Short mmCIF file of C-alpha atoms in Angstrom, two decimals:
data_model
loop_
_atom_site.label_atom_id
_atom_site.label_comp_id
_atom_site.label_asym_id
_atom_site.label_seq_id
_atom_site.Cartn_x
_atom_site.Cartn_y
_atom_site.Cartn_z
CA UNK A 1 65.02 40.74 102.85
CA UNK A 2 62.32 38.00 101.94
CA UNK A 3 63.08 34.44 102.67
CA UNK A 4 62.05 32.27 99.30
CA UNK A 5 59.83 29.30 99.62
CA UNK A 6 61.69 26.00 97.99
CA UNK A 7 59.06 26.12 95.53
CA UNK A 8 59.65 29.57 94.78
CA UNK A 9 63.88 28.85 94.53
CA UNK A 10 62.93 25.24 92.57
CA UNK A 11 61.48 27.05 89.60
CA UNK A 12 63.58 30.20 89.62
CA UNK A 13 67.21 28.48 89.14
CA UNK A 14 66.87 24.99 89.11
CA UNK A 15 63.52 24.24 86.44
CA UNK A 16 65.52 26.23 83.30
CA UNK A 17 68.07 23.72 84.00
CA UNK A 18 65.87 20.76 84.28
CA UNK A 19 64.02 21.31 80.96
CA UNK A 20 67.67 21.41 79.05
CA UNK A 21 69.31 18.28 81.06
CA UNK A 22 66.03 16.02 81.26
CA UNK A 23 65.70 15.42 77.23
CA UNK A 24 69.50 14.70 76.94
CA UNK A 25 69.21 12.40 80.71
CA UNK A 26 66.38 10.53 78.42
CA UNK A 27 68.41 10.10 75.53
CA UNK A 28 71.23 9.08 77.47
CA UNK A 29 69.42 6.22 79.23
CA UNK A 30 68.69 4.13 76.11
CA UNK A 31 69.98 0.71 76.58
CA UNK A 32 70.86 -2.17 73.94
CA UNK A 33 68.65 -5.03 74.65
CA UNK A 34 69.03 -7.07 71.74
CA UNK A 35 71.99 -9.79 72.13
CA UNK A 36 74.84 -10.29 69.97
CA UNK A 37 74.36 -12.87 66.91
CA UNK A 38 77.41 -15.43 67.03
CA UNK A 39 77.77 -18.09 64.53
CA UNK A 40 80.73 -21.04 64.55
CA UNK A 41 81.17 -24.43 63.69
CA UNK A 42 81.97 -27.19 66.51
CA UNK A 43 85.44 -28.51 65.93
CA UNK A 44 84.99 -32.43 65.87
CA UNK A 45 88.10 -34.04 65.29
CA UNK A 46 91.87 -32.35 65.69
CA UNK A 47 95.02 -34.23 66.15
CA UNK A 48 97.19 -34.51 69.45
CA UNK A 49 99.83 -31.59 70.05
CA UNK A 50 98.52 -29.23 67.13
CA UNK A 51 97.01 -25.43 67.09
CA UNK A 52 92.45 -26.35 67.36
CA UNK A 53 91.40 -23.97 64.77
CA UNK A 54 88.09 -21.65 66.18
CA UNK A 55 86.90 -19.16 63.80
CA UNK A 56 83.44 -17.47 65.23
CA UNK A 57 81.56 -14.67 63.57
CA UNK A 58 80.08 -12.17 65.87
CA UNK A 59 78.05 -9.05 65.09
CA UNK A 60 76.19 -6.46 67.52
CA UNK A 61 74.38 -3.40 66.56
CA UNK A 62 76.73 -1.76 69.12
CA UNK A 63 79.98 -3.70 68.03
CA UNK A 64 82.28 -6.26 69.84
CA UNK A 65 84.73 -5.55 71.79
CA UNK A 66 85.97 -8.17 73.82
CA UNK A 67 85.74 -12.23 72.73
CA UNK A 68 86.38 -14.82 75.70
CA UNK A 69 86.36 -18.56 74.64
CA UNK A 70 85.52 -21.37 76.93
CA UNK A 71 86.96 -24.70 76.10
CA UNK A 72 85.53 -27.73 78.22
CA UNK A 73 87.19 -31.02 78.05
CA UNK A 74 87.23 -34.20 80.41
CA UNK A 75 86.70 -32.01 83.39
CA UNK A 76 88.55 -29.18 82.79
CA UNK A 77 88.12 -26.03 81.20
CA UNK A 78 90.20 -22.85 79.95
CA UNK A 79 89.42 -19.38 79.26
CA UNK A 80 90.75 -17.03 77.08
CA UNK A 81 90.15 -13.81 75.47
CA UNK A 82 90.30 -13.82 71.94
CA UNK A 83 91.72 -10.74 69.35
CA UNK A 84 88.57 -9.38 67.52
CA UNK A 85 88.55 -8.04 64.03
CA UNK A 86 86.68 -5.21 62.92
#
């Protein structure tokens, strides 16, 4: 019985394979590079003790789908993750 070379065993079983995995590895490697467009209005004035309105529109070629809003004020900050619509 004849040893094979790697060479020999490479493009015997494994380069079929390769030719039908590469294209779809390829395709599969595309990445979204362009960032999300948001658009919202700063909230300037609210009263004490009452619900701050924030209403943001967000789009992405690939969709949303998580929101987290940062609110900042005197010194401290919150975060929360916000209910999208679709």
């Amino acid at each position: 019985m004849k040893q094979m070379l790697w060479l020999e065993t490479f493009f015997r079983h494994l380069y079929p394979a390769w030719l039908v995995f590469f294209p779809v590895l390829l395709i599969a490697q595309t990445f979204d590079t362009t960032p999300p467009s948001i658009y919202h209005q700063a909230v300037k004035l609210s009263r004490i003790n009452r619900p701050l309105p924030l209403i943001a529109y967000l789009s992405d070629q690939s969709g949303v789908r998580e929101t987290m809003v940062k609110v900042n004020y005197r010194g401290e900050s919150s975060e929360l993750a916000m209910a999208t619509d679709s």
